[in-house]
Amino acid sequence: EPEVTQTPSHQVTQMGQEVILRCVPISNHLYFYWYRQILGQKVEFLVSFYNNEISEKSEIFDDQFSVERPDGSNFTLKIRSTKLEDSAMYFCASSYPGPGTEAFFGQGTRLTVV
Amino acid sequence: AQSVTQLDSHVSVSEGTPVLLRCNYSSSYSPSLFWYVQHPNKGLQLLLKYTSAATLVKGINGFEAEFKKSETSFHLTKPSAHMSDAAEYFCVVSGHSGGGADGLTFGKGTHLIIQP
């Protein structure tokens, strides 16, 4: 069964460092997303990506964040200068277009900023 | 605007007894509703979805949910709990009329505990 894969499963980084979280979406999906879940809080939408550009982003997705689809298979989230409050589980997802479409999620990357 | 409230942060049931996980939503649009499950160290897996067809929706692993517009509810049920059902469950609403999942709003989750 096709699945979304994320690497690494756990990343520890020092405050101020740049991190790149990687995702391989399901191959024939067209929409790609990043969500995050701070410990004990809700899963929050960060950004969606379609046709090689950002289609929607939340208030959380400020200038320190960027996304890229560098080739035909990978989808990355870069955090330029990490802060302690960026510590969270980050989920990548992909979907077909269409109303009521469900997202298929990866296992998540736990980011710990120290 | 849309929101989701999962009424219980933890639910504990005995194996073999019924499961009820409660969810209320609000949405400015005709909503699509989903239940996702997250087992420890796993990703989010879709259990079932409602997209304006039948109000009683059947999902995987014996789960089902009923959309009640008058009560703005989408409660998840299962007649008989199994130990493997122990997980975190998320109720999710999508109110966008367009495509994709960027309109998904998650509830805080309900942790389901199964007692032997």
JSON list of C-alpha atoms in Angstrom, two decimals:
[
{"chain": "A", "resi": 1, "resn": "GLU", "atom": "CA", "xyz": [0.00, 0.00, 0.00]},
{"chain": "A", "resi": 2, "resn": "PRO", "atom": "CA", "xyz": [1.44, 3.41, -0.92]},
{"chain": "A", "resi": 3, "resn": "GLU", "atom": "CA", "xyz": [2.43, 5.58, 2.00]},
{"chain": "A", "resi": 4, "resn": "VAL", "atom": "CA", "xyz": [3.97, 8.92, 2.87]},
{"chain": "A", "resi": 5, "resn": "THR", "atom": "CA", "xyz": [7.45, 8.56, 4.34]},
{"chain": "A", "resi": 6, "resn": "GLN", "atom": "CA", "xyz": [9.31, 11.09, 6.46]},
{"chain": "A", "resi": 7, "resn": "THR", "atom": "CA", "xyz": [12.94, 11.35, 7.51]},
{"chain": "A", "resi": 8, "resn": "PRO", "atom": "CA", "xyz": [14.42, 11.57, 10.04]},
{"chain": "A", "resi": 9, "resn": "SER", "atom": "CA", "xyz": [12.02, 10.22, 12.65]},
{"chain": "A", "resi": 10, "resn": "HIS", "atom": "CA", "xyz": [13.71, 12.33, 15.33]},
{"chain": "A", "resi": 11, "resn": "GLN", "atom": "CA", "xyz": [15.91, 15.40, 14.94]},
{"chain": "A", "resi": 12, "resn": "VAL", "atom": "CA", "xyz": [17.68, 17.25, 17.72]},
{"chain": "A", "resi": 13, "resn": "THR", "atom": "CA", "xyz": [19.13, 20.65, 16.89]},
{"chain": "A", "resi": 14, "resn": "GLN", "atom": "CA", "xyz": [20.58, 23.62, 18.69]},
{"chain": "A", "resi": 15, "resn": "MET", "atom": "CA", "xyz": [18.64, 26.87, 18.84]},
{"chain": "A", "resi": 16, "resn": "GLY", "atom": "CA", "xyz": [19.49, 29.09, 15.89]},
{"chain": "A", "resi": 17, "resn": "GLN", "atom": "CA", "xyz": [20.48, 26.24, 13.61]},
{"chain": "A", "resi": 18, "resn": "GLU", "atom": "CA", "xyz": [18.77, 25.44, 10.33]},
{"chain": "A", "resi": 19, "resn": "VAL", "atom": "CA", "xyz": [16.93, 22.15, 9.91]},
{"chain": "A", "resi": 20, "resn": "ILE", "atom": "CA", "xyz": [15.44, 20.43, 6.88]},
{"chain": "A", "resi": 21, "resn": "LEU", "atom": "CA", "xyz": [12.67, 17.91, 7.33]},
{"chain": "A", "resi": 22, "resn": "ARG", "atom": "CA", "xyz": [12.15, 15.55, 4.43]},
{"chain": "A", "resi": 23, "resn": "CYS", "atom": "CA", "xyz": [9.10, 13.84, 3.05]},
{"chain": "A", "resi": 24, "resn": "VAL", "atom": "CA", "xyz": [8.32, 11.56, 0.14]},
{"chain": "A", "resi": 25, "resn": "PRO", "atom": "CA", "xyz": [4.60, 11.93, -0.70]},
{"chain": "A", "resi": 26, "resn": "ILE", "atom": "CA", "xyz": [2.51, 9.28, -2.43]},
{"chain": "A", "resi": 27, "resn": "SER", "atom": "CA", "xyz": [3.68, 9.30, -6.01]},
{"chain": "A", "resi": 28, "resn": "ASN", "atom": "CA", "xyz": [0.51, 10.25, -7.88]},
{"chain": "A", "resi": 29, "resn": "HIS", "atom": "CA", "xyz": [-0.76, 12.82, -5.38]},
{"chain": "A", "resi": 30, "resn": "LEU", "atom": "CA", "xyz": [-0.79, 16.48, -6.38]},
{"chain": "A", "resi": 31, "resn": "TYR", "atom": "CA", "xyz": [-1.24, 18.36, -3.07]},
{"chain": "A", "resi": 32, "resn": "PHE", "atom": "CA", "xyz": [1.40, 18.36, -0.35]},
{"chain": "A", "resi": 33, "resn": "TYR", "atom": "CA", "xyz": [1.13, 19.66, 3.22]},
{"chain": "A", "resi": 34, "resn": "TRP", "atom": "CA", "xyz": [2.99, 20.21, 6.42]},
{"chain": "A", "resi": 35, "resn": "TYR", "atom": "CA", "xyz": [1.27, 20.11, 9.80]},
{"chain": "A", "resi": 36, "resn": "ARG", "atom": "CA", "xyz": [2.76, 20.30, 13.25]},
{"chain": "A", "resi": 37, "resn": "GLN", "atom": "CA", "xyz": [1.72, 19.19, 16.72]},
{"chain": "A", "resi": 38, "resn": "ILE", "atom": "CA", "xyz": [3.30, 20.76, 19.76]},
{"chain": "A", "resi": 39, "resn": "LEU", "atom": "CA", "xyz": [3.25, 18.34, 22.69]},
{"chain": "A", "resi": 40, "resn": "GLY", "atom": "CA", "xyz": [-0.17, 18.31, 24.32]},
{"chain": "A", "resi": 41, "resn": "GLN", "atom": "CA", "xyz": [-1.72, 20.62, 21.72]},
{"chain": "A", "resi": 42, "resn": "LYS", "atom": "CA", "xyz": [-3.76, 20.31, 18.53]},
{"chain": "A", "resi": 43, "resn": "VAL", "atom": "CA", "xyz": [-2.45, 19.31, 15.14]},
{"chain": "A", "resi": 44, "resn": "GLU", "atom": "CA", "xyz": [-2.02, 22.64, 13.29]},
{"chain": "A", "resi": 45, "resn": "PHE", "atom": "CA", "xyz": [-1.90, 23.37, 9.58]},
{"chain": "A", "resi": 46, "resn": "LEU", "atom": "CA", "xyz": [1.31, 25.04, 8.36]},
{"chain": "A", "resi": 47, "resn": "VAL", "atom": "CA", "xyz": [1.30, 25.10, 4.57]},
{"chain": "A", "resi": 48, "resn": "SER", "atom": "CA", "xyz": [-0.05, 23.49, 1.42]},
{"chain": "A", "resi": 49, "resn": "PHE", "atom": "CA", "xyz": [1.79, 23.18, -1.87]},
{"chain": "A", "resi": 50, "resn": "TYR", "atom": "CA", "xyz": [0.38, 22.57, -5.34]},
{"chain": "A", "resi": 51, "resn": "ASN", "atom": "CA", "xyz": [1.79, 22.94, -8.83]},
{"chain": "A", "resi": 52, "resn": "ASN", "atom": "CA", "xyz": [5.22, 23.91, -7.48]},
{"chain": "A", "resi": 53, "resn": "GLU", "atom": "CA", "xyz": [4.03, 26.79, -5.36]},
{"chain": "A", "resi": 54, "resn": "ILE", "atom": "CA", "xyz": [2.47, 27.48, -1.98]},
{"chain": "A", "resi": 55, "resn": "SER", "atom": "CA", "xyz": [-1.31, 27.42, -2.29]},
{"chain": "A", "resi": 56, "resn": "GLU", "atom": "CA", "xyz": [-2.12, 28.34, 1.30]},
{"chain": "A", "resi": 57, "resn": "LYS", "atom": "CA", "xyz": [-0.24, 28.99, 4.52]},
{"chain": "A", "resi": 58, "resn": "SER", "atom": "CA", "xyz": [-1.18, 29.66, 8.12]},
{"chain": "A", "resi": 59, "resn": "GLU", "atom": "CA", "xyz": [-0.06, 32.45, 10.41]},
{"chain": "A", "resi": 60, "resn": "ILE", "atom": "CA", "xyz": [2.49, 30.06, 11.91]},
{"chain": "A", "resi": 61, "resn": "PHE", "atom": "CA", "xyz": [4.29, 29.76, 8.59]},
{"chain": "A", "resi": 62, "resn": "ASP", "atom": "CA", "xyz": [6.37, 32.92, 8.81]},
{"chain": "A", "resi": 63, "resn": "ASP", "atom": "CA", "xyz": [9.61, 33.93, 7.07]},
{"chain": "A", "resi": 64, "resn": "GLN", "atom": "CA", "xyz": [11.71, 31.40, 8.96]},
{"chain": "A", "resi": 65, "resn": "PHE", "atom": "CA", "xyz": [9.86, 28.57, 7.20]},
{"chain": "A", "resi": 66, "resn": "SER", "atom": "CA", "xyz": [10.14, 27.53, 3.58]},
{"chain": "A", "resi": 67, "resn": "VAL", "atom": "CA", "xyz": [9.07, 24.54, 1.51]},
{"chain": "A", "resi": 68, "resn": "GLU", "atom": "CA", "xyz": [10.48, 23.06, -1.61]},
{"chain": "A", "resi": 69, "resn": "ARG", "atom": "CA", "xyz": [9.92, 20.21, -4.00]},
{"chain": "A", "resi": 70, "resn": "PRO", "atom": "CA", "xyz": [13.48, 19.87, -5.28]},
{"chain": "A", "resi": 71, "resn": "ASP", "atom": "CA", "xyz": [12.79, 16.89, -7.52]},
{"chain": "A", "resi": 72, "resn": "GLY", "atom": "CA", "xyz": [9.86, 14.74, -8.58]},
{"chain": "A", "resi": 73, "resn": "SER", "atom": "CA", "xyz": [9.62, 12.82, -5.33]},
{"chain": "A", "resi": 74, "resn": "ASN", "atom": "CA", "xyz": [10.78, 14.82, -2.29]},
{"chain": "A", "resi": 75, "resn": "PHE", "atom": "CA", "xyz": [9.00, 17.59, -0.40]},
{"chain": "A", "resi": 76, "resn": "THR", "atom": "CA", "xyz": [10.99, 19.45, 2.24]},
{"chain": "A", "resi": 77, "resn": "LEU", "atom": "CA", "xyz": [10.30, 21.86, 5.09]},
{"chain": "A", "resi": 78, "resn": "LYS", "atom": "CA", "xyz": [13.18, 24.14, 6.07]},
{"chain": "A", "resi": 79, "resn": "ILE", "atom": "CA", "xyz": [13.29, 26.06, 9.31]},
{"chain": "A", "resi": 80, "resn": "ARG", "atom": "CA", "xyz": [16.00, 28.69, 8.97]},
{"chain": "A", "resi": 81, "resn": "SER", "atom": "CA", "xyz": [16.83, 29.63, 12.53]},
{"chain": "A", "resi": 82, "resn": "THR", "atom": "CA", "xyz": [15.17, 27.30, 14.99]},
{"chain": "A", "resi": 83, "resn": "LYS", "atom": "CA", "xyz": [13.65, 28.50, 18.24]},
{"chain": "A", "resi": 84, "resn": "LEU", "atom": "CA", "xyz": [12.80, 26.49, 21.34]},
{"chain": "A", "resi": 85, "resn": "GLU", "atom": "CA", "xyz": [9.10, 26.85, 20.52]},
{"chain": "A", "resi": 86, "resn": "ASP", "atom": "CA", "xyz": [9.62, 25.09, 17.18]},
{"chain": "A", "resi": 87, "resn": "SER", "atom": "CA", "xyz": [9.97, 21.82, 19.11]},
{"chain": "A", "resi": 88, "resn": "ALA", "atom": "CA", "xyz": [7.07, 19.70, 17.89]},
{"chain": "A", "resi": 89, "resn": "MET", "atom": "CA", "xyz": [6.05, 16.70, 15.82]},
{"chain": "A", "resi": 90, "resn": "TYR", "atom": "CA", "xyz": [5.95, 17.69, 12.16]},
{"chain": "A", "resi": 91, "resn": "PHE", "atom": "CA", "xyz": [3.68, 15.72, 9.85]},
{"chain": "A", "resi": 92, "resn": "CYS", "atom": "CA", "xyz": [3.88, 15.68, 6.08]},
{"chain": "A", "resi": 93, "resn": "ALA", "atom": "CA", "xyz": [0.74, 14.76, 4.11]},
{"chain": "A", "resi": 94, "resn": "SER", "atom": "CA", "xyz": [-0.37, 14.41, 0.52]},
{"chain": "A", "resi": 95, "resn": "SER", "atom": "CA", "xyz": [-3.69, 14.14, -1.26]},
{"chain": "A", "resi": 96, "resn": "TYR", "atom": "CA", "xyz": [-5.56, 14.17, -4.53]},
{"chain": "A", "resi": 97, "resn": "PRO", "atom": "CA", "xyz": [-7.39, 17.40, -5.37]},
{"chain": "A", "resi": 98, "resn": "GLY", "atom": "CA", "xyz": [-11.16, 17.55, -4.88]},
{"chain": "A", "resi": 99, "resn": "PRO", "atom": "CA", "xyz": [-13.79, 18.50, -2.29]},
{"chain": "A", "resi": 100, "resn": "GLY", "atom": "CA", "xyz": [-13.73, 16.47, 0.89]},
{"chain": "A", "resi": 101, "resn": "THR", "atom": "CA", "xyz": [-10.41, 14.91, 0.03]},
{"chain": "A", "resi": 102, "resn": "GLU", "atom": "CA", "xyz": [-8.65, 13.19, 2.87]},
{"chain": "A", "resi": 103, "resn": "ALA", "atom": "CA", "xyz": [-4.96, 13.64, 3.49]},
{"chain": "A", "resi": 104, "resn": "PHE", "atom": "CA", "xyz": [-2.55, 10.73, 3.81]},
{"chain": "A", "resi": 105, "resn": "PHE", "atom": "CA", "xyz": [-0.07, 11.40, 6.58]},
{"chain": "A", "resi": 106, "resn": "GLY", "atom": "CA", "xyz": [3.49, 10.31, 7.23]},
{"chain": "A", "resi": 107, "resn": "GLN", "atom": "CA", "xyz": [4.71, 9.01, 10.59]},
{"chain": "A", "resi": 108, "resn": "GLY", "atom": "CA", "xyz": [6.06, 12.40, 11.58]},
{"chain": "A", "resi": 109, "resn": "THR", "atom": "CA", "xyz": [9.43, 13.88, 12.50]},
{"chain": "A", "resi": 110, "resn": "ARG", "atom": "CA", "xyz": [9.90, 14.82, 16.12]},
{"chain": "A", "resi": 111, "resn": "LEU", "atom": "CA", "xyz": [11.97, 17.99, 16.22]},
{"chain": "A", "resi": 112, "resn": "THR", "atom": "CA", "xyz": [13.62, 18.90, 19.50]},
{"chain": "A", "resi": 113, "resn": "VAL", "atom": "CA", "xyz": [15.32, 22.28, 19.74]},
{"chain": "A", "resi": 114, "resn": "VAL", "atom": "CA", "xyz": [17.75, 22.61, 22.66]},
{"chain": "B", "resi": 1, "resn": "ALA", "atom": "CA", "xyz": [-14.51, 29.66, 10.24]},
{"chain": "B", "resi": 2, "resn": "GLN", "atom": "CA", "xyz": [-14.61, 26.12, 11.52]},
{"chain": "B", "resi": 3, "resn": "SER", "atom": "CA", "xyz": [-13.77, 24.34, 14.74]},
{"chain": "B", "resi": 4, "resn": "VAL", "atom": "CA", "xyz": [-13.83, 20.91, 16.29]},
{"chain": "B", "resi": 5, "resn": "THR", "atom": "CA", "xyz": [-14.37, 19.95, 19.92]},
{"chain": "B", "resi": 6, "resn": "GLN", "atom": "CA", "xyz": [-13.56, 16.49, 21.15]},
{"chain": "B", "resi": 7, "resn": "LEU", "atom": "CA", "xyz": [-15.43, 16.28, 24.40]},
{"chain": "B", "resi": 8, "resn": "ASP", "atom": "CA", "xyz": [-13.18, 13.76, 26.16]},
{"chain": "B", "resi": 9, "resn": "SER", "atom": "CA", "xyz": [-9.40, 13.89, 26.34]},
{"chain": "B", "resi": 10, "resn": "HIS", "atom": "CA", "xyz": [-9.28, 10.30, 27.66]},
{"chain": "B", "resi": 11, "resn": "VAL", "atom": "CA", "xyz": [-11.75, 7.42, 27.37]},
{"chain": "B", "resi": 12, "resn": "SER", "atom": "CA", "xyz": [-11.20, 4.09, 29.11]},
{"chain": "B", "resi": 13, "resn": "VAL", "atom": "CA", "xyz": [-13.27, 0.98, 28.29]},
{"chain": "B", "resi": 14, "resn": "SER", "atom": "CA", "xyz": [-12.95, -2.72, 28.93]},
{"chain": "B", "resi": 15, "resn": "GLU", "atom": "CA", "xyz": [-12.11, -5.07, 26.09]},
{"chain": "B", "resi": 16, "resn": "GLY", "atom": "CA", "xyz": [-15.30, -6.32, 24.44]},
{"chain": "B", "resi": 17, "resn": "THR", "atom": "CA", "xyz": [-17.43, -3.36, 25.52]},
{"chain": "B", "resi": 18, "resn": "PRO", "atom": "CA", "xyz": [-18.70, -0.55, 23.26]},
{"chain": "B", "resi": 19, "resn": "VAL", "atom": "CA", "xyz": [-16.61, 2.51, 22.41]},
{"chain": "B", "resi": 20, "resn": "LEU", "atom": "CA", "xyz": [-18.00, 6.04, 22.06]},
{"chain": "B", "resi": 21, "resn": "LEU", "atom": "CA", "xyz": [-15.71, 8.95, 21.19]},
{"chain": "B", "resi": 22, "resn": "ARG", "atom": "CA", "xyz": [-17.56, 12.24, 21.00]},
{"chain": "B", "resi": 23, "resn": "CYS", "atom": "CA", "xyz": [-17.00, 15.07, 18.53]},
{"chain": "B", "resi": 24, "resn": "ASN", "atom": "CA", "xyz": [-18.85, 18.31, 17.88]},
{"chain": "B", "resi": 25, "resn": "TYR", "atom": "CA", "xyz": [-18.02, 20.66, 15.05]},
{"chain": "B", "resi": 26, "resn": "SER", "atom": "CA", "xyz": [-18.86, 24.06, 13.66]},
{"chain": "B", "resi": 27, "resn": "SER", "atom": "CA", "xyz": [-18.41, 25.14, 10.08]},
{"chain": "B", "resi": 28, "resn": "SER", "atom": "CA", "xyz": [-19.55, 27.97, 7.85]},
{"chain": "B", "resi": 29, "resn": "TYR", "atom": "CA", "xyz": [-19.64, 25.60, 4.90]},
{"chain": "B", "resi": 30, "resn": "SER", "atom": "CA", "xyz": [-21.19, 22.19, 4.31]},
{"chain": "B", "resi": 31, "resn": "PRO", "atom": "CA", "xyz": [-18.50, 20.23, 6.09]},
{"chain": "B", "resi": 32, "resn": "SER", "atom": "CA", "xyz": [-16.60, 17.10, 5.30]},
{"chain": "B", "resi": 33, "resn": "LEU", "atom": "CA", "xyz": [-15.73, 15.22, 8.48]},
{"chain": "B", "resi": 34, "resn": "PHE", "atom": "CA", "xyz": [-13.04, 12.67, 9.19]},
{"chain": "B", "resi": 35, "resn": "TRP", "atom": "CA", "xyz": [-11.79, 10.49, 11.98]},
{"chain": "B", "resi": 36, "resn": "TYR", "atom": "CA", "xyz": [-8.07, 9.74, 12.05]},
{"chain": "B", "resi": 37, "resn": "VAL", "atom": "CA", "xyz": [-6.26, 7.34, 14.39]},
{"chain": "B", "resi": 38, "resn": "GLN", "atom": "CA", "xyz": [-2.67, 7.57, 15.57]},
{"chain": "B", "resi": 39, "resn": "HIS", "atom": "CA", "xyz": [-1.06, 4.53, 17.13]},
{"chain": "B", "resi": 40, "resn": "PRO", "atom": "CA", "xyz": [2.14, 5.06, 19.15]},
{"chain": "B", "resi": 41, "resn": "ASN", "atom": "CA", "xyz": [5.07, 5.96, 16.93]},
{"chain": "B", "resi": 42, "resn": "LYS", "atom": "CA", "xyz": [2.89, 5.76, 13.83]},
{"chain": "B", "resi": 43, "resn": "GLY", "atom": "CA", "xyz": [1.46, 8.33, 11.44]},
{"chain": "B", "resi": 44, "resn": "LEU", "atom": "CA", "xyz": [-2.13, 9.47, 11.21]},
{"chain": "B", "resi": 45, "resn": "GLN", "atom": "CA", "xyz": [-4.38, 6.88, 9.54]},
{"chain": "B", "resi": 46, "resn": "LEU", "atom": "CA", "xyz": [-7.82, 7.63, 8.12]},
{"chain": "B", "resi": 47, "resn": "LEU", "atom": "CA", "xyz": [-10.56, 5.64, 9.85]},
{"chain": "B", "resi": 48, "resn": "LEU", "atom": "CA", "xyz": [-13.56, 7.01, 7.96]},
{"chain": "B", "resi": 49, "resn": "LYS", "atom": "CA", "xyz": [-14.97, 10.11, 6.30]},
{"chain": "B", "resi": 50, "resn": "TYR", "atom": "CA", "xyz": [-18.29, 11.82, 5.72]},
{"chain": "B", "resi": 51, "resn": "THR", "atom": "CA", "xyz": [-18.73, 13.90, 2.57]},
{"chain": "B", "resi": 52, "resn": "SER", "atom": "CA", "xyz": [-22.51, 14.57, 2.32]},
{"chain": "B", "resi": 53, "resn": "ALA", "atom": "CA", "xyz": [-23.58, 11.11, 1.24]},
{"chain": "B", "resi": 54, "resn": "ALA", "atom": "CA", "xyz": [-25.01, 8.64, 3.79]},
{"chain": "B", "resi": 55, "resn": "THR", "atom": "CA", "xyz": [-25.11, 10.04, 7.31]},
{"chain": "B", "resi": 56, "resn": "LEU", "atom": "CA", "xyz": [-23.96, 6.74, 8.83]},
{"chain": "B", "resi": 57, "resn": "VAL", "atom": "CA", "xyz": [-20.43, 6.09, 7.73]},
{"chain": "B", "resi": 58, "resn": "LYS", "atom": "CA", "xyz": [-18.60, 2.80, 8.15]},
{"chain": "B", "resi": 59, "resn": "GLY", "atom": "CA", "xyz": [-14.84, 2.74, 8.43]},
{"chain": "B", "resi": 60, "resn": "ILE", "atom": "CA", "xyz": [-12.02, 0.33, 8.98]},
{"chain": "B", "resi": 61, "resn": "ASN", "atom": "CA", "xyz": [-11.62, -2.02, 11.95]},
{"chain": "B", "resi": 62, "resn": "GLY", "atom": "CA", "xyz": [-15.35, -2.04, 12.77]},
{"chain": "B", "resi": 63, "resn": "PHE", "atom": "CA", "xyz": [-15.63, 1.68, 13.51]},
{"chain": "B", "resi": 64, "resn": "GLU", "atom": "CA", "xyz": [-18.52, 3.80, 12.34]},
{"chain": "B", "resi": 65, "resn": "ALA", "atom": "CA", "xyz": [-19.71, 7.38, 12.82]},
{"chain": "B", "resi": 66, "resn": "GLU", "atom": "CA", "xyz": [-23.01, 9.16, 12.38]},
{"chain": "B", "resi": 67, "resn": "PHE", "atom": "CA", "xyz": [-23.29, 12.69, 11.05]},
{"chain": "B", "resi": 68, "resn": "LYS", "atom": "CA", "xyz": [-26.08, 14.58, 12.88]},
{"chain": "B", "resi": 69, "resn": "LYS", "atom": "CA", "xyz": [-26.49, 18.04, 11.45]},
{"chain": "B", "resi": 70, "resn": "SER", "atom": "CA", "xyz": [-29.09, 19.11, 14.03]},
{"chain": "B", "resi": 71, "resn": "GLU", "atom": "CA", "xyz": [-26.66, 18.29, 16.84]},
{"chain": "B", "resi": 72, "resn": "THR", "atom": "CA", "xyz": [-23.50, 19.30, 14.89]},
{"chain": "B", "resi": 73, "resn": "SER", "atom": "CA", "xyz": [-22.00, 16.02, 15.99]},
{"chain": "B", "resi": 74, "resn": "PHE", "atom": "CA", "xyz": [-19.95, 13.25, 14.42]},
{"chain": "B", "resi": 75, "resn": "HIS", "atom": "CA", "xyz": [-19.43, 10.70, 17.18]},
{"chain": "B", "resi": 76, "resn": "LEU", "atom": "CA", "xyz": [-17.27, 7.63, 16.59]},
{"chain": "B", "resi": 77, "resn": "THR", "atom": "CA", "xyz": [-18.49, 4.24, 17.80]},
{"chain": "B", "resi": 78, "resn": "LYS", "atom": "CA", "xyz": [-17.49, 0.60, 17.82]},
{"chain": "B", "resi": 79, "resn": "PRO", "atom": "CA", "xyz": [-19.65, -2.20, 19.24]},
{"chain": "B", "resi": 80, "resn": "SER", "atom": "CA", "xyz": [-16.83, -4.15, 20.85]},
{"chain": "B", "resi": 81, "resn": "ALA", "atom": "CA", "xyz": [-13.41, -2.79, 21.77]},
{"chain": "B", "resi": 82, "resn": "HIS", "atom": "CA", "xyz": [-10.23, -4.69, 21.04]},
{"chain": "B", "resi": 83, "resn": "MET", "atom": "CA", "xyz": [-6.86, -4.21, 22.71]},
{"chain": "B", "resi": 84, "resn": "SER", "atom": "CA", "xyz": [-5.42, -3.09, 19.36]},
{"chain": "B", "resi": 85, "resn": "ASP", "atom": "CA", "xyz": [-7.83, -0.12, 19.36]},
{"chain": "B", "resi": 86, "resn": "ALA", "atom": "CA", "xyz": [-5.77, 1.63, 22.03]},
{"chain": "B", "resi": 87, "resn": "ALA", "atom": "CA", "xyz": [-4.57, 4.82, 20.32]},
{"chain": "B", "resi": 88, "resn": "GLU", "atom": "CA", "xyz": [-5.14, 8.55, 19.90]},
{"chain": "B", "resi": 89, "resn": "TYR", "atom": "CA", "xyz": [-8.20, 9.50, 17.84]},
{"chain": "B", "resi": 90, "resn": "PHE", "atom": "CA", "xyz": [-8.66, 12.81, 16.05]},
{"chain": "B", "resi": 91, "resn": "CYS", "atom": "CA", "xyz": [-11.89, 14.27, 14.74]},
{"chain": "B", "resi": 92, "resn": "VAL", "atom": "CA", "xyz": [-11.25, 16.55, 11.75]},
{"chain": "B", "resi": 93, "resn": "VAL", "atom": "CA", "xyz": [-13.46, 18.95, 9.83]},
{"chain": "B", "resi": 94, "resn": "SER", "atom": "CA", "xyz": [-12.91, 20.37, 6.37]},
{"chain": "B", "resi": 95, "resn": "GLY", "atom": "CA", "xyz": [-15.10, 23.24, 5.32]},
{"chain": "B", "resi": 96, "resn": "HIS", "atom": "CA", "xyz": [-13.42, 24.23, 2.11]},
{"chain": "B", "resi": 97, "resn": "SER", "atom": "CA", "xyz": [-15.42, 23.80, -1.04]},
{"chain": "B", "resi": 98, "resn": "GLY", "atom": "CA", "xyz": [-12.25, 23.52, -3.05]},
{"chain": "B", "resi": 99, "resn": "GLY", "atom": "CA", "xyz": [-9.73, 20.78, -3.31]},
{"chain": "B", "resi": 100, "resn": "GLY", "atom": "CA", "xyz": [-7.03, 19.50, -1.05]},
{"chain": "B", "resi": 101, "resn": "ALA", "atom": "CA", "xyz": [-6.65, 19.13, 2.68]},
{"chain": "B", "resi": 102, "resn": "ASP", "atom": "CA", "xyz": [-5.41, 22.60, 3.62]},
{"chain": "B", "resi": 103, "resn": "GLY", "atom": "CA", "xyz": [-8.82, 23.32, 5.13]},
{"chain": "B", "resi": 104, "resn": "LEU", "atom": "CA", "xyz": [-8.53, 20.53, 7.69]},
{"chain": "B", "resi": 105, "resn": "THR", "atom": "CA", "xyz": [-9.09, 21.57, 11.31]},
{"chain": "B", "resi": 106, "resn": "PHE", "atom": "CA", "xyz": [-8.16, 19.01, 13.94]},
{"chain": "B", "resi": 107, "resn": "GLY", "atom": "CA", "xyz": [-9.66, 18.37, 17.35]},
{"chain": "B", "resi": 108, "resn": "LYS", "atom": "CA", "xyz": [-7.29, 17.99, 20.30]},
{"chain": "B", "resi": 109, "resn": "GLY", "atom": "CA", "xyz": [-7.59, 14.24, 20.24]},
{"chain": "B", "resi": 110, "resn": "THR", "atom": "CA", "xyz": [-9.05, 11.55, 22.50]},
{"chain": "B", "resi": 111, "resn": "HIS", "atom": "CA", "xyz": [-6.76, 8.97, 24.04]},
{"chain": "B", "resi": 112, "resn": "LEU", "atom": "CA", "xyz": [-8.55, 5.60, 24.04]},
{"chain": "B", "resi": 113, "resn": "ILE", "atom": "CA", "xyz": [-7.44, 3.16, 26.72]},
{"chain": "B", "resi": 114, "resn": "ILE", "atom": "CA", "xyz": [-8.56, -0.47, 26.58]},
{"chain": "B", "resi": 115, "resn": "GLN", "atom": "CA", "xyz": [-8.61, -2.35, 29.88]},
{"chain": "B", "resi": 116, "resn": "PRO", "atom": "CA", "xyz": [-8.10, -6.14, 29.67]}
]
